[in-house]
Protein backbone atom coordinates (compact mmCIF):
# COMPACT_ATOMS: atom_id res chain seq x y z
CA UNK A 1 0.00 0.00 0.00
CA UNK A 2 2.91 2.12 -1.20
CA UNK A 3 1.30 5.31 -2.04
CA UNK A 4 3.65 8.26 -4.20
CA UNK A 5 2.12 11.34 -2.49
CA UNK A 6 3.54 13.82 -0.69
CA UNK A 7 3.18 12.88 3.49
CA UNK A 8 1.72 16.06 3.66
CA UNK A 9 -1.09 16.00 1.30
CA UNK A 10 -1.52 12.14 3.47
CA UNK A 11 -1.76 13.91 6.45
CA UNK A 12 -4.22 16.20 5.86
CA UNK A 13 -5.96 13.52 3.89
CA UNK A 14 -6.33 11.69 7.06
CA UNK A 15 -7.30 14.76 9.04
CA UNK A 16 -10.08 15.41 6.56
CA UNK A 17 -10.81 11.70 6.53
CA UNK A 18 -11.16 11.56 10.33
CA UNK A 19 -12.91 14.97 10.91
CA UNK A 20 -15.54 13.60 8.31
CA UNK A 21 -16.04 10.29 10.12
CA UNK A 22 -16.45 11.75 13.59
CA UNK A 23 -18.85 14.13 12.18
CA UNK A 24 -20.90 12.09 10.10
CA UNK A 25 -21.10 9.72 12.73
CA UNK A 26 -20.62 11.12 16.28
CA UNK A 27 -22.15 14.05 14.88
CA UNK A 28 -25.87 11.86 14.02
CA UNK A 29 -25.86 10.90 17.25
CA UNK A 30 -25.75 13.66 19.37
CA UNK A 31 -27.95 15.86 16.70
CA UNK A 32 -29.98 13.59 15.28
CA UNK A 33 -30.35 10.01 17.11
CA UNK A 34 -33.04 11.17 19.56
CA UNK A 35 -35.70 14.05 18.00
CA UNK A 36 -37.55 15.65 18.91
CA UNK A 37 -35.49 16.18 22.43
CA UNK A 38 -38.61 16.98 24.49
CA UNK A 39 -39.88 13.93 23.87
CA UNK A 40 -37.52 10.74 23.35
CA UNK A 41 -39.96 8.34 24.25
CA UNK A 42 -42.39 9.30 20.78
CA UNK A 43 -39.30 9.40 18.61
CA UNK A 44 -41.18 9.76 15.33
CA UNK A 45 -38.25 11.06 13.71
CA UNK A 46 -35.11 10.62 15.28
CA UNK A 47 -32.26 8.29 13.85
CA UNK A 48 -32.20 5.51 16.66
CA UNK A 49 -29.08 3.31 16.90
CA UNK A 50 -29.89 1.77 12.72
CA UNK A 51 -29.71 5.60 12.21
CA UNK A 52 -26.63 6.25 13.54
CA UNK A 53 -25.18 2.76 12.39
CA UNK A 54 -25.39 4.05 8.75
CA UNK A 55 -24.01 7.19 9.51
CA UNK A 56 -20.72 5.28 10.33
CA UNK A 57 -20.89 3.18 7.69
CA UNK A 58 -21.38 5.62 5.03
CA UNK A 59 -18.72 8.33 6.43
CA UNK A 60 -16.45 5.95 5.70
CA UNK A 61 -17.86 4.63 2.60
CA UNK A 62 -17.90 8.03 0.87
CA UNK A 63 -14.57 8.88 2.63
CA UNK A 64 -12.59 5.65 1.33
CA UNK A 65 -13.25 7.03 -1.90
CA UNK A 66 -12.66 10.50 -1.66
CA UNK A 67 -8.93 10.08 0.24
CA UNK A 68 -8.61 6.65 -0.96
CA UNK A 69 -6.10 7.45 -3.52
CA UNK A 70 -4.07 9.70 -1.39
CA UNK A 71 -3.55 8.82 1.89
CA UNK A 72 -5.03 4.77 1.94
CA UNK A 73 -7.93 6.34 4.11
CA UNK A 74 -7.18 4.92 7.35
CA UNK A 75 -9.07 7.34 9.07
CA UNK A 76 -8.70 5.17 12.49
CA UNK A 77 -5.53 4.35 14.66
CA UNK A 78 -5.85 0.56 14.39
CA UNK A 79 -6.15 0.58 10.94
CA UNK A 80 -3.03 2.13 10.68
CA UNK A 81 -1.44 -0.19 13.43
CA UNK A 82 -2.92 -3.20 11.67
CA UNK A 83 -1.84 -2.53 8.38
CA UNK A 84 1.87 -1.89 9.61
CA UNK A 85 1.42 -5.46 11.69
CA UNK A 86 0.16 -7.00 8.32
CA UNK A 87 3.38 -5.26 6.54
CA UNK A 88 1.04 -3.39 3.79
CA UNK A 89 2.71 0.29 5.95
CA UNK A 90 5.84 1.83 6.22
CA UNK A 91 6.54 2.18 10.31
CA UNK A 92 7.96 5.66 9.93
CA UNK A 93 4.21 6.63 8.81
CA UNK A 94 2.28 5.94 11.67
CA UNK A 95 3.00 8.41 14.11
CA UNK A 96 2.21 11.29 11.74
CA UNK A 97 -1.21 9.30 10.93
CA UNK A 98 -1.93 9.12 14.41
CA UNK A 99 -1.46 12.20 14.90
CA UNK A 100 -3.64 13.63 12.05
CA UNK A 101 -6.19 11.14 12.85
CA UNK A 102 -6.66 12.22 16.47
CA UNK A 103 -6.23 16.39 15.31
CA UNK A 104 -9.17 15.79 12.94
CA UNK A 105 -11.25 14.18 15.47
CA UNK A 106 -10.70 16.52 18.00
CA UNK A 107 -11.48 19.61 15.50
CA UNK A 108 -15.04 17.02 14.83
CA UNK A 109 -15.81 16.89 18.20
CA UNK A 110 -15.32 20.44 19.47
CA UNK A 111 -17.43 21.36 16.10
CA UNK A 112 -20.15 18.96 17.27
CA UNK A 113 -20.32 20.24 20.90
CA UNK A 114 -20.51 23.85 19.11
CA UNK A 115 -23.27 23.19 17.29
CA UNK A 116 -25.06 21.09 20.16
CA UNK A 117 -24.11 23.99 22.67
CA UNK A 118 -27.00 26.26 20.26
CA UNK A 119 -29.88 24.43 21.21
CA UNK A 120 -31.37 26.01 24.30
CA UNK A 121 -31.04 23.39 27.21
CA UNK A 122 -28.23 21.30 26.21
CA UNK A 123 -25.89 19.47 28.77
CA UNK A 124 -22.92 17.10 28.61
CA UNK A 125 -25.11 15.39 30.77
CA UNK A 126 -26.31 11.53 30.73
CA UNK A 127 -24.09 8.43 30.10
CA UNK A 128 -22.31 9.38 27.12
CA UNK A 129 -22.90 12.66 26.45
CA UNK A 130 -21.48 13.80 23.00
CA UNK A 131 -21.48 10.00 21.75
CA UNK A 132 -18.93 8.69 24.22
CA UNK A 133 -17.32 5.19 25.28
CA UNK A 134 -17.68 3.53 27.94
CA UNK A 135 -18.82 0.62 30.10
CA UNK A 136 -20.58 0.12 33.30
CA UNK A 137 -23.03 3.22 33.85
CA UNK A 138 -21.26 4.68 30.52
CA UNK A 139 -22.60 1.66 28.34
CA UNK A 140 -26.02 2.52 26.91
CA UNK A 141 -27.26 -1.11 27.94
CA UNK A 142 -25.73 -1.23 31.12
CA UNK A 143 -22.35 -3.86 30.01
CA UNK A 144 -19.49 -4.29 32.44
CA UNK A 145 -15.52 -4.07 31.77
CA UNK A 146 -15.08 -7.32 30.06
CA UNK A 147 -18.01 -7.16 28.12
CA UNK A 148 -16.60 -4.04 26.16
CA UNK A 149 -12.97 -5.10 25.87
CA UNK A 150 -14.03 -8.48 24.10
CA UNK A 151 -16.36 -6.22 22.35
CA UNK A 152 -13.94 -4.27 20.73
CA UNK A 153 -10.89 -6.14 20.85
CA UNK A 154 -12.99 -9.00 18.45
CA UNK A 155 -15.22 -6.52 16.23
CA UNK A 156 -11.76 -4.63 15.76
CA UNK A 157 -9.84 -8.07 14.85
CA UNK A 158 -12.65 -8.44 12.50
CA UNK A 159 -12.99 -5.32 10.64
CA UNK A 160 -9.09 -5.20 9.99
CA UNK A 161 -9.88 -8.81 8.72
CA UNK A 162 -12.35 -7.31 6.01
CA UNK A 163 -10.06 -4.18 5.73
CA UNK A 164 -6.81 -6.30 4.85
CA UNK A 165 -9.11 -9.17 2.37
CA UNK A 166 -11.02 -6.27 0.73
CA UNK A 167 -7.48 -5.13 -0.15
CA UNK A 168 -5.40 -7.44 -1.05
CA UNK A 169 -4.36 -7.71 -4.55
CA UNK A 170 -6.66 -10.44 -5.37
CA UNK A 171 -10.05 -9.02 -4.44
CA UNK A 172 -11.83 -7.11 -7.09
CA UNK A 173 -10.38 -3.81 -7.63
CA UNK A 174 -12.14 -0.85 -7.03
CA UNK A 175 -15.21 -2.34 -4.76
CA UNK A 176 -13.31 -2.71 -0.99
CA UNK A 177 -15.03 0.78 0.11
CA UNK A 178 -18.21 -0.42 0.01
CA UNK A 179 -17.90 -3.88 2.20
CA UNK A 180 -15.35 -1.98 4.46
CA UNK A 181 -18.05 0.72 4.97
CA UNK A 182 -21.21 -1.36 5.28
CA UNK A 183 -19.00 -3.49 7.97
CA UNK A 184 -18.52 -0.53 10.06
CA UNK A 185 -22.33 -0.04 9.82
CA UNK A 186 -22.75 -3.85 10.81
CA UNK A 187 -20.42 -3.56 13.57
CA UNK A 188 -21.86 -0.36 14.98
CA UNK A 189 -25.57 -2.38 14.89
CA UNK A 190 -24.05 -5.29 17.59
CA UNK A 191 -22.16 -2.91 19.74
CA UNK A 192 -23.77 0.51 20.01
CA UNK A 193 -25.64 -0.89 23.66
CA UNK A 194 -22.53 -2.26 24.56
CA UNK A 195 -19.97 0.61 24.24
CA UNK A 196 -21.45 2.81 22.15
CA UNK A 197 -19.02 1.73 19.38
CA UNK A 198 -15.58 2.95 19.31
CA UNK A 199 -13.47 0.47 17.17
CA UNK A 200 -11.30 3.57 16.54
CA UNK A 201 -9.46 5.13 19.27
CA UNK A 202 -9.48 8.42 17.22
CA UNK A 203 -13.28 8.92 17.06
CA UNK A 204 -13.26 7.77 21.21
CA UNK A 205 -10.74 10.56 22.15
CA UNK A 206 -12.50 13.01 19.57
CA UNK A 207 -15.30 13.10 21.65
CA UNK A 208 -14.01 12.21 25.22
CA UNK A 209 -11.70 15.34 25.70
CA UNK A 210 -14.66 17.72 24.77
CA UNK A 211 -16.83 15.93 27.49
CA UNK A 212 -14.57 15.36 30.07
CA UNK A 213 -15.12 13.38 33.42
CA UNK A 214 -15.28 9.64 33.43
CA UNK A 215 -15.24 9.69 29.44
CA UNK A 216 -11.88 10.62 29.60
CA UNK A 217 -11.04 8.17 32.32
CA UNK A 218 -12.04 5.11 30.39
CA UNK A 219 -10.49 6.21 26.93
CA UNK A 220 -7.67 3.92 27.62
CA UNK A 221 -9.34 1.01 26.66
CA UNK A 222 -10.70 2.27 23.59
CA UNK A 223 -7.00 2.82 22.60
CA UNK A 224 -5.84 -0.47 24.51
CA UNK A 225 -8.84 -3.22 22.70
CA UNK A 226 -8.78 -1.84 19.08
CA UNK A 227 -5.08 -1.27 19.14
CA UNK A 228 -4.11 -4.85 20.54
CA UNK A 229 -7.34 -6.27 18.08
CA UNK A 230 -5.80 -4.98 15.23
CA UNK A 231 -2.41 -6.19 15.33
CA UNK A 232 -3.37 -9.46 16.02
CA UNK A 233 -5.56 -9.16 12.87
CA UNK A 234 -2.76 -8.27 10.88
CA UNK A 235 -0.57 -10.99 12.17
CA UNK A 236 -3.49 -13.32 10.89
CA UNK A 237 -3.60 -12.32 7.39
CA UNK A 238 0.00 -11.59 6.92
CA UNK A 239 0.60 -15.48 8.08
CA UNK A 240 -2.74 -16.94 6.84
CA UNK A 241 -4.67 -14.98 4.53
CA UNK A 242 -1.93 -12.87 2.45
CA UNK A 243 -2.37 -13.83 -1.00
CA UNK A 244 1.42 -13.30 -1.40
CA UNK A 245 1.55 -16.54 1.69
CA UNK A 246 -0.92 -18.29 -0.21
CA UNK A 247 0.20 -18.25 -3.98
């Protein structure tokens, strides 16, 4: 996944990337997942969590092929680990990813809390206010500790799984956006009441640092399961699935 562009044009690629997904998708939920907001319980025409599942999936869908060609569209931390752990990215990239991936969340989240912040009455108040992680009284279904680490150490193993096969020189070219993006939508649909859905320890902290509190105190295992979950998943297809192991 040798791409010849400038690291600079990358980085801002994955800024964009990440600012768009954190938007689209954090930004659904705290505008749009629960309307109108004096009365939750009707709900006629809020998004719910299928609502907010497509907004993830299509973020990404529309952003693999908008920054697809320039940066790989990582758009996510583990990604980024779990291609280097698969050997399909250069090491002495991902630090600068990282760091354009968090940047752009951030900028999403303090945009989303802006724009929240207008409507007379809002609070960062509730269990995950601004679309945070969490577990225990910060899961929306009430999950403990171990629930949401196998949660996202497992759907993280598995998207990189899709990520790296969608990818891989054998697989149709052209098409991978689509099942990488409606598996982000899939995997949002299982976990949503468990964690809320991280799977990206960029989104979590793009969110958790503009909200504070506890949010902030359980980011570390939205970095820790998705992190670990993806290098594991590229050890897997680099010494399983690689189409350069298998011929």
């Amino acid at each position: 996944m040798a791409l010849r562009v400038p690291i600079s044009k990358q980085f801002l690629a994955e800024f964009i990337g990440t600012f768009w997904l954190v938007l689209g998708g954090c930004g659904s939920a705290v505008l749009a997942a629960v309307f109108p907001y004096d009365n939750a319980a009707a709900n006629p025409l809020g998004l719910g969590f299928l609502g907010v599942s497509l907004a993830f999936g299509l973020t990404l869908l529309t952003a693999a092929y908008a920054i697809g060609h320039i940066s790989g569209c990582h758009i996510n931390p583990a990604v980024t680990f779990g291609l280097w752990s698969a050997g399909k990215f250069p090491g002495s990239k991902v630090f600068p990813y990282v760091v354009a991936q968090v940047l752009g969340a951030l900028t999403a989240g303090g945009l989303i809390y802006g724009i929240a912040s207008g409507r007379e009455g809002f609070t960062l108040s509730g269990g995950n206010p601004l679309a945070t992680n969490g577990w225990g009284a910060h899961s929306p279904g009430g999950y403990g500790f171990w629930a949401a680490l196998l949660t996202e150490l497992v759907l993280t193993f598995i998207f990189l799984l899709i990520i790296l096969g969608t990818t891989d020189r054998l697989a149709p070219i052209g098409f991978a956006g689509v099942p990488i993006g409606l598996s982000l939508a899939l995997i949002h649909l299982i976990s949503i009441p468990v964690t809320n859905t991280s799977v990206n320890p960029a989104r979590s902290t793009g969110v958790a640092l503009w909200a504070g509190g506890e949010a902030v105190g359980q980011l570390w295992l939205f970095w820790l399961a998705p992190i670990v979950g993806a290098l594991l998943a590229g050890w897997v297809h680099s010494n399983v699935f690689d189409s350069d192991v298998n011929g």
